[in-house]
Amino acid sequence: APAGRSAALRARMEEQLLSARFRYINQQLYTSTSREAARLFQSDPEAFEIYHRGFAQQVGRWPENPVNRIIRYLRRRPASLVVADFGCGDCKIASSVRNKVHSFDLVPLSPLVTVCDMAKVPLVAESVDVAVFCLALMGTNLQEILEEANRVLKQGGTLMVAEVASRFEDTRAFVNAMAQLGFKSVSK
Ligand code: SAH
């Protein structure tokens, strides 16, 4: 085959392999506990890099990236509100608003990241006004993770969750379960 064509074929195949690996890792994150996810990325740093490249590629194709909506919401509210970004990725929120933002992730994509499992974040109780999970409510231990968000949130604080619709078997059941954990639904 002409050199140009085989290079293009090779590039296309590499692209497909990469997106397959992304989907595989994504699936692993959604089907394991947050502690297993932490172990996965510790034992295989390349997995995190591939995951994030795939994530950015995927979200780039969407008509709207939910993180931008969260940023717009925060900009309309007082900059004095303290924010916790659970599973912050590249810290888009922290770098886009004037608020104090605590950014948590398993691996630091940015110096703004505090590395930890979001099931146990290094914040004192009732210290945060807004807790965010933007495409990051991943572990099967999500009750424990949401309880952790509840612990660090002040009374009357705001929890924001952005997830793809297909992740929910039954949104009403999810909202009811959230109510059991102490979160009242304000808008959906
Ligand atoms: N919120 C960002 C990134 C979403 S990708 C955005 O919207 O752009 C999901 C992120 O959650 C990844 O960076 C992943 O590493 C992180 N994550 C998954 N499980 C985690 C855990 N147990 N603790 C901390 N971060 C976690």
Coordinates of N, CA and C and ligand atoms in Angstrom, one line a residue:
A1 N 0.9 -1.2 0.0 CA 0.0 0.0 0.0 C 0.9 1.2 0.0
P2 N 0.4 2.3 -0.6 CA 1.2 3.6 -0.6 C 1.4 4.0 0.8
A3 N 2.6 4.6 1.1 CA 2.9 4.9 2.5 C 1.9 5.8 3.2
G4 N 1.3 6.8 2.4 CA 0.3 7.7 3.0 C -0.9 6.9 3.5
R5 N -1.4 6.0 2.6 CA -2.6 5.2 3.0 C -2.4 4.3 4.2
S6 N -1.2 3.7 4.3 CA -1.0 2.8 5.4 C -0.8 3.5 6.7
A7 N -0.3 4.7 6.6 CA -0.1 5.6 7.8 C -1.5 6.0 8.3
A8 N -2.4 6.4 7.3 CA -3.7 6.8 7.7 C -4.5 5.6 8.4
L9 N -4.3 4.4 7.8 CA -5.0 3.3 8.3 C -4.5 3.0 9.7
R10 N -3.2 3.0 9.9 CA -2.6 2.8 11.2 C -3.2 3.8 12.2
A11 N -3.2 5.1 11.8 CA -3.7 6.1 12.7 C -5.1 5.8 13.1
R12 N -6.0 5.4 12.1 CA -7.4 5.1 12.4 C -7.5 4.0 13.4
M13 N -6.7 2.9 13.2 CA -6.8 1.8 14.0 C -6.3 2.1 15.4
E14 N -5.3 2.9 15.5 CA -4.8 3.3 16.9 C -5.9 4.1 17.6
E15 N -6.6 5.0 16.8 CA -7.7 5.8 17.4 C -8.8 4.8 17.9
Q16 N -9.1 3.8 17.1 CA -10.2 2.9 17.6 C -9.7 2.1 18.8
L17 N -8.5 1.7 18.9 CA -8.0 1.0 20.0 C -8.1 1.8 21.3
L18 N -7.7 3.1 21.1 CA -7.7 4.1 22.2 C -9.2 4.2 22.7
S19 N -10.1 4.4 21.8 CA -11.5 4.6 22.3 C -12.0 3.3 22.9
A20 N -11.6 2.1 22.4 CA -12.0 0.9 23.1 C -11.4 0.8 24.5
R21 N -10.2 1.2 24.6 CA -9.6 1.2 26.0 C -10.3 2.2 26.9
F22 N -10.7 3.3 26.3 CA -11.4 4.3 27.1 C -12.7 3.7 27.6
R23 N -13.5 3.1 26.7 CA -14.8 2.5 27.1 C -14.6 1.4 28.1
Y24 N -13.5 0.6 28.0 CA -13.3 -0.4 29.0 C -13.0 0.1 30.4
I25 N -12.1 1.2 30.4 CA -11.8 1.7 31.7 C -13.0 2.4 32.3
N26 N -13.8 3.1 31.5 CA -15.0 3.8 31.9 C -15.9 2.8 32.6
Q27 N -16.1 1.7 31.9 CA -16.9 0.6 32.4 C -16.4 0.1 33.8
Q28 N -15.1 -0.1 33.8 CA -14.5 -0.5 35.1 C -14.8 0.5 36.2
L29 N -14.7 1.8 35.9 CA -14.9 2.8 37.0 C -16.3 2.8 37.5
Y30 N -17.3 2.5 36.5 CA -18.7 2.5 36.9 C -19.1 1.2 37.6
T31 N -18.3 0.1 37.5 CA -18.7 -1.1 38.1 C -17.8 -1.6 39.2
S32 N -16.9 -0.7 39.7 CA -16.1 -1.1 40.8 C -16.2 0.0 41.9
T33 N -15.8 -0.4 43.1 CA -15.8 0.6 44.2 C -14.8 1.7 44.0
S34 N -14.9 2.8 44.7 CA -13.9 3.9 44.5 C -12.5 3.5 44.9
R35 N -12.5 2.5 45.9 CA -11.1 2.1 46.3 C -10.5 1.2 45.2
E36 N -11.3 0.4 44.5 CA -10.7 -0.4 43.4 C -10.3 0.6 42.3
A37 N -11.1 1.6 42.1 CA -10.7 2.6 41.0 C -9.3 3.3 41.4
A38 N -9.2 3.6 42.6 CA -7.9 4.2 43.1 C -6.8 3.2 42.8
R39 N -7.0 1.9 43.1 CA -5.9 0.9 42.9 C -5.6 0.8 41.4
L40 N -6.7 0.8 40.6 CA -6.5 0.7 39.1 C -5.5 1.8 38.6
F41 N -5.8 3.0 39.0 CA -5.0 4.1 38.5 C -3.6 4.1 39.1
Q42 N -3.5 3.7 40.3 CA -2.2 3.6 41.0 C -1.3 2.6 40.3
S43 N -1.9 1.4 39.9 CA -1.1 0.3 39.4 C -0.9 0.5 37.9
D44 N -1.7 1.4 37.3 CA -1.5 1.6 35.8 C -1.7 3.1 35.4
P45 N -0.7 3.9 35.6 CA -0.9 5.3 35.4 C -1.2 5.6 33.9
E46 N -0.9 4.7 33.0 CA -1.2 4.9 31.6 C -2.7 4.9 31.4
A47 N -3.4 4.0 32.3 CA -4.9 3.9 32.2 C -5.5 5.2 32.4
F48 N -5.0 6.0 33.3 CA -5.6 7.3 33.6 C -5.4 8.3 32.4
E49 N -4.2 8.2 31.8 CA -4.0 9.1 30.7 C -4.9 8.8 29.5
I50 N -5.1 7.5 29.3 CA -5.9 7.0 28.2 C -7.4 7.4 28.5
Y51 N -7.8 7.2 29.8 CA -9.1 7.5 30.2 C -9.4 9.0 29.9
H52 N -8.5 9.8 30.3 CA -8.8 11.3 30.1 C -8.8 11.7 28.7
R53 N -7.9 11.1 27.9 CA -7.9 11.5 26.5 C -9.3 11.1 25.9
G54 N -9.7 9.9 26.2 CA -11.0 9.4 25.7 C -12.2 10.2 26.2
F55 N -12.1 10.6 27.5 CA -13.2 11.4 28.1 C -13.3 12.7 27.3
A56 N -12.2 13.4 27.1 CA -12.2 14.7 26.5 C -12.7 14.6 25.1
Q57 N -12.3 13.5 24.4 CA -12.8 13.3 23.0 C -14.3 13.1 23.0
Q58 N -14.8 12.3 23.9 CA -16.2 12.0 24.0 C -17.0 13.2 24.3
V59 N -16.7 13.9 25.3 CA -17.4 15.1 25.7 C -17.3 16.2 24.7
G60 N -16.2 16.3 23.9 CA -16.1 17.2 22.9 C -17.1 17.1 21.8
R61 N -17.7 15.9 21.6 CA -18.7 15.7 20.6 C -20.1 16.0 21.1
W62 N -20.3 16.3 22.4 CA -21.6 16.6 22.9 C -22.0 18.0 22.6
P63 N -23.3 18.3 22.4 CA -23.7 19.7 22.1 C -23.4 20.6 23.3
E64 N -23.4 20.1 24.5 CA -23.1 20.9 25.6 C -22.3 20.1 26.7
N65 N -21.2 20.6 27.2 CA -20.5 20.0 28.3 C -21.1 20.4 29.6
P66 N -21.6 19.5 30.4 CA -22.3 20.0 31.6 C -21.4 20.8 32.6
V67 N -20.1 20.6 32.5 CA -19.2 21.4 33.4 C -19.4 22.9 33.1
N68 N -19.7 23.3 31.8 CA -19.9 24.7 31.5 C -21.2 25.2 32.1
R69 N -22.2 24.4 32.2 CA -23.4 24.9 32.9 C -23.2 25.1 34.4
I70 N -22.4 24.2 35.0 CA -22.1 24.4 36.4 C -21.3 25.7 36.6
I71 N -20.4 25.9 35.7 CA -19.6 27.2 35.8 C -20.5 28.4 35.7
R72 N -21.4 28.3 34.7 CA -22.3 29.5 34.5 C -23.2 29.7 35.8
Y73 N -23.6 28.6 36.4 CA -24.4 28.6 37.6 C -23.6 29.3 38.7
L74 N -22.4 28.8 38.9 CA -21.5 29.4 40.0 C -21.3 30.9 39.8
R75 N -21.1 31.3 38.5 CA -20.8 32.7 38.3 C -22.0 33.6 38.6
R76 N -23.2 33.0 38.6 CA -24.4 33.8 39.0 C -24.5 33.9 40.5
R77 N -23.8 33.1 41.2 CA -24.0 33.1 42.7 C -22.7 33.8 43.3
P78 N -22.8 34.1 44.6 CA -21.7 34.9 45.2 C -20.4 34.1 45.2
A79 N -19.3 34.9 44.9 CA -18.0 34.3 44.8 C -17.5 33.8 46.1
S80 N -18.2 34.2 47.2 CA -17.8 33.8 48.5 C -18.1 32.3 48.9
L81 N -19.0 31.7 48.0 CA -19.4 30.3 48.3 C -18.2 29.4 48.1
V82 N -18.0 28.5 49.0 CA -16.9 27.5 48.9 C -17.4 26.3 48.1
V83 N -16.6 25.8 47.2 CA -17.0 24.7 46.3 C -16.1 23.5 46.5
A84 N -16.7 22.3 46.4 CA -15.9 21.0 46.4 C -16.2 20.3 45.1
D85 N -15.2 20.1 44.3 CA -15.4 19.4 43.0 C -14.9 18.0 43.1
F86 N -15.9 17.1 43.2 CA -15.5 15.6 43.4 C -15.3 15.0 42.0
G87 N -14.0 14.5 41.8 CA -13.7 13.9 40.5 C -13.6 15.0 39.5
C88 N -12.6 15.9 39.8 CA -12.5 17.2 39.1 C -11.9 17.1 37.7
G89 N -11.2 16.0 37.4 CA -10.5 15.9 36.1 C -9.5 17.0 36.0
D90 N -9.6 17.8 34.9 CA -8.6 18.8 34.7 C -8.9 20.2 35.4
C91 N -9.8 20.1 36.4 CA -10.1 21.3 37.2 C -10.6 22.5 36.4
K92 N -11.5 22.2 35.5 CA -12.1 23.3 34.7 C -12.8 24.3 35.6
I93 N -13.5 23.8 36.6 CA -14.3 24.6 37.5 C -13.3 25.6 38.3
A94 N -12.3 25.0 39.0 CA -11.4 25.8 39.8 C -10.8 26.9 38.9
S95 N -10.5 26.6 37.7 CA -9.8 27.6 36.9 C -10.7 28.5 36.2
S96 N -12.0 28.4 36.4 CA -13.0 29.3 35.7 C -13.8 30.2 36.6
V97 N -13.8 30.0 37.9 CA -14.6 30.8 38.8 C -13.7 31.4 39.9
R98 N -14.2 32.5 40.5 CA -13.4 33.2 41.5 C -13.5 32.5 42.9
N99 N -14.5 31.6 43.1 CA -14.7 31.0 44.4 C -13.5 30.2 44.8
K100 N -13.5 29.9 46.1 CA -12.5 28.9 46.6 C -13.0 27.5 46.2
V101 N -12.2 26.8 45.4 CA -12.7 25.4 45.0 C -11.7 24.4 45.4
H102 N -12.2 23.4 46.2 CA -11.4 22.2 46.5 C -11.6 21.2 45.4
S103 N -10.5 20.8 44.7 CA -10.6 19.9 43.6 C -10.1 18.5 43.9
F104 N -10.9 17.5 43.9 CA -10.4 16.2 44.3 C -10.5 15.2 43.1
D105 N -9.4 14.5 43.0 CA -9.3 13.4 42.0 C -8.3 12.3 42.4
L106 N -8.3 11.2 41.7 CA -7.4 10.1 42.0 C -6.0 10.4 41.5
V107 N -5.9 11.1 40.5 CA -4.6 11.4 39.9 C -4.6 12.9 39.5
P108 N -3.4 13.6 39.7 CA -3.4 15.0 39.5 C -3.2 15.4 38.0
L109 N -4.2 15.8 37.3 CA -4.0 16.4 36.0 C -3.6 17.8 36.0
S110 N -3.7 18.4 37.2 CA -3.3 19.8 37.4 C -2.8 20.0 38.8
P111 N -2.0 21.0 39.0 CA -1.5 21.2 40.4 C -2.6 21.6 41.3
L112 N -3.7 22.0 40.8 CA -4.9 22.4 41.7 C -5.5 21.2 42.4
V113 N -5.2 20.0 41.9 CA -5.9 18.8 42.4 C -5.3 18.3 43.8
T114 N -6.2 18.0 44.7 CA -5.9 17.3 45.9 C -6.2 15.8 45.6
V115 N -5.1 15.0 45.6 CA -5.3 13.6 45.3 C -5.9 12.8 46.5
C116 N -7.1 12.2 46.2 CA -7.7 11.4 47.2 C -8.9 10.6 46.6
D117 N -9.3 9.6 47.3 CA -10.6 8.9 46.9 C -11.7 9.8 47.4
M118 N -12.7 10.1 46.5 CA -13.7 11.0 46.9 C -14.7 10.4 48.0
A119 N -14.5 9.2 48.3 CA -15.3 8.6 49.4 C -14.7 9.1 50.8
K120 N -13.5 9.8 50.7 CA -13.0 10.3 52.0 C -12.1 11.5 51.6
V121 N -12.7 12.7 51.7 CA -11.9 13.9 51.3 C -11.4 14.6 52.5
P122 N -10.2 15.2 52.4 CA -9.6 15.9 53.6 C -10.3 17.3 53.8
L123 N -11.5 17.3 54.2 CA -12.2 18.5 54.5 C -13.0 18.3 55.9
V124 N -13.1 19.4 56.7 CA -13.8 19.2 57.9 C -15.3 19.3 57.6
A125 N -16.1 18.8 58.5 CA -17.6 18.7 58.3 C -18.1 20.1 58.1
E126 N -19.2 20.2 57.3 CA -19.9 21.5 57.1 C -19.0 22.7 56.8
S127 N -18.1 22.5 55.8 CA -17.2 23.5 55.4 C -17.4 24.0 53.9
V128 N -18.4 23.4 53.3 CA -18.6 23.7 51.8 C -20.0 24.1 51.5
D129 N -20.2 25.1 50.6 CA -21.5 25.5 50.2 C -22.1 24.8 49.0
V130 N -21.2 24.4 48.1 CA -21.6 23.7 46.9 C -20.7 22.5 46.6
A131 N -21.3 21.3 46.5 CA -20.6 20.1 46.2 C -21.0 19.7 44.7
V132 N -20.0 19.4 43.9 CA -20.2 19.1 42.5 C -19.7 17.7 42.2
F133 N -20.6 16.9 41.5 CA -20.2 15.7 40.8 C -20.5 15.8 39.3
C134 N -19.6 16.2 38.5 CA -19.8 16.4 37.1 C -19.3 15.2 36.4
L135 N -20.2 14.3 35.9 CA -19.8 13.1 35.2 C -18.8 12.3 36.1
A136 N -19.0 12.3 37.4 CA -18.0 11.7 38.3 C -18.6 10.8 39.4
L137 N -19.9 10.7 39.3 CA -20.5 9.8 40.4 C -20.4 8.4 39.9
M138 N -19.1 7.8 40.1 CA -18.8 6.6 39.4 C -18.8 5.3 40.2
G139 N -18.3 5.4 41.4 CA -18.1 4.1 42.2 C -19.4 3.4 42.5
T140 N -19.4 2.1 42.7 CA -20.6 1.4 43.1 C -20.9 1.7 44.6
N141 N -19.9 2.3 45.3 CA -20.2 2.7 46.7 C -20.7 4.1 46.7
L142 N -21.6 4.5 45.8 CA -22.0 5.9 45.7 C -22.8 6.4 46.8
Q143 N -23.4 5.5 47.6 CA -24.0 5.9 48.8 C -23.0 6.5 49.8
E144 N -21.9 5.8 49.9 CA -20.8 6.3 50.8 C -20.2 7.6 50.3
I145 N -20.1 7.7 49.0 CA -19.6 8.9 48.4 C -20.5 10.1 48.6
L146 N -21.8 9.9 48.5 CA -22.8 11.0 48.7 C -22.9 11.3 50.1
E147 N -22.7 10.3 51.0 CA -22.7 10.7 52.5 C -21.5 11.5 52.8
E148 N -20.4 11.3 52.1 CA -19.2 12.1 52.3 C -19.5 13.6 51.8
A149 N -20.2 13.7 50.7 CA -20.5 15.0 50.2 C -21.4 15.7 51.3
N150 N -22.4 14.9 51.8 CA -23.3 15.5 52.8 C -22.5 15.9 54.1
R151 N -21.5 15.2 54.5 CA -20.7 15.5 55.6 C -20.0 16.9 55.5
V152 N -19.5 17.1 54.3 CA -18.7 18.3 54.1 C -19.6 19.5 53.8
L153 N -20.8 19.3 53.3 CA -21.7 20.4 53.0 C -22.3 21.0 54.2
K154 N -22.4 22.3 54.2 CA -23.1 23.1 55.2 C -24.6 22.7 55.2
Q155 N -25.3 22.9 56.3 CA -26.7 22.8 56.3 C -27.3 23.7 55.2
G156 N -28.2 23.2 54.3 CA -28.7 24.1 53.3 C -27.8 24.3 52.1
G157 N -26.7 23.6 52.1 CA -25.8 23.7 51.0 C -26.4 23.0 49.7
T158 N -25.7 23.2 48.6 CA -26.2 22.7 47.3 C -25.3 21.6 46.8
L159 N -26.0 20.5 46.4 CA -25.3 19.4 45.7 C -25.7 19.4 44.2
M160 N -24.7 19.4 43.3 CA -25.0 19.4 41.9 C -24.4 18.1 41.3
V161 N -25.3 17.3 40.6 CA -24.9 16.1 40.0 C -25.2 16.2 38.5
A162 N -24.2 16.0 37.6 CA -24.4 15.9 36.2 C -24.0 14.5 35.8
E163 N -25.0 13.8 35.2 CA -24.7 12.4 34.7 C -25.4 12.2 33.3
V164 N -24.9 11.2 32.6 CA -25.7 10.9 31.3 C -26.9 10.1 31.7
A165 N -28.0 10.4 31.0 CA -29.3 9.9 31.3 C -29.3 8.3 31.3
S166 N -28.5 7.7 30.4 CA -28.5 6.3 30.4 C -27.9 5.6 31.6
R167 N -27.3 6.4 32.5 CA -26.8 5.9 33.7 C -27.9 5.6 34.7
F168 N -29.0 6.2 34.5 CA -30.1 6.0 35.5 C -31.1 5.0 35.0
E169 N -31.4 4.0 35.9 CA -32.5 3.0 35.6 C -33.8 3.7 35.8
D170 N -33.9 4.6 36.9 CA -35.1 5.2 37.3 C -34.8 6.5 38.0
T171 N -34.9 7.6 37.4 CA -34.5 8.9 38.0 C -35.3 9.2 39.2
R172 N -36.6 8.8 39.2 CA -37.5 9.1 40.4 C -36.9 8.3 41.6
A173 N -36.6 7.1 41.4 CA -36.0 6.3 42.4 C -34.7 6.9 43.0
F174 N -33.9 7.4 42.0 CA -32.7 8.1 42.4 C -32.9 9.3 43.3
V175 N -33.9 10.1 42.9 CA -34.2 11.3 43.6 C -34.8 10.9 45.0
N176 N -35.6 9.8 45.1 CA -36.1 9.4 46.4 C -34.9 8.9 47.3
A177 N -34.0 8.1 46.7 CA -32.8 7.6 47.4 C -32.0 8.8 47.9
M178 N -31.9 9.8 47.1 CA -31.1 11.0 47.5 C -31.8 11.7 48.7
A179 N -33.2 11.7 48.7 CA -33.9 12.3 49.8 C -33.6 11.5 51.1
Q180 N -33.5 10.2 51.0 CA -33.1 9.3 52.2 C -31.8 9.8 52.8
L181 N -30.9 10.2 51.9 CA -29.6 10.6 52.3 C -29.6 12.1 52.8
G182 N -30.7 12.7 52.7 CA -30.8 14.1 53.3 C -30.8 15.2 52.2
F183 N -30.9 14.8 51.0 CA -30.8 15.8 49.9 C -32.2 16.0 49.3
K184 N -32.7 17.3 49.4 CA -34.0 17.6 48.8 C -33.8 18.1 47.4
S185 N -34.6 17.5 46.5 CA -34.5 17.9 45.1 C -35.0 19.3 44.8
V186 N -34.2 20.2 44.3 CA -34.6 21.6 44.0 C -34.9 21.7 42.6
S187 N -34.0 21.2 41.7 CA -34.3 21.2 40.3 C -33.6 20.1 39.6
K188 N -34.2 19.7 38.5 CA -33.7 18.5 37.8 C -33.5 18.8 36.3
Ligands
SAH1 N1 -15.6 16.5 36.5 C1 -14.7 16.5 35.4 C2 -14.1 15.2 35.1 C3 -15.1 14.0 34.9 S1 -14.2 12.5 34.4 C4 -15.4 17.1 34.2 O1 -16.6 17.1 34.1 O2 -14.7 17.5 33.2 C5 -14.5 11.6 36.0 C6 -13.4 11.9 36.9 O3 -13.7 11.3 38.2 C7 -12.0 11.3 36.5 O4 -11.0 12.3 36.5 C8 -11.8 10.2 37.5 O5 -10.4 10.1 37.8 C9 -12.5 10.8 38.7 N2 -12.8 9.8 39.7 C10 -13.4 8.6 39.5 N3 -13.5 7.9 40.7 C11 -12.9 8.7 41.6 C12 -12.7 8.5 43.0 N4 -13.1 7.4 43.7 N5 -12.1 9.5 43.7 C13 -11.7 10.7 43.1 N6 -11.9 10.9 41.7 C14 -12.5 9.9 41.0

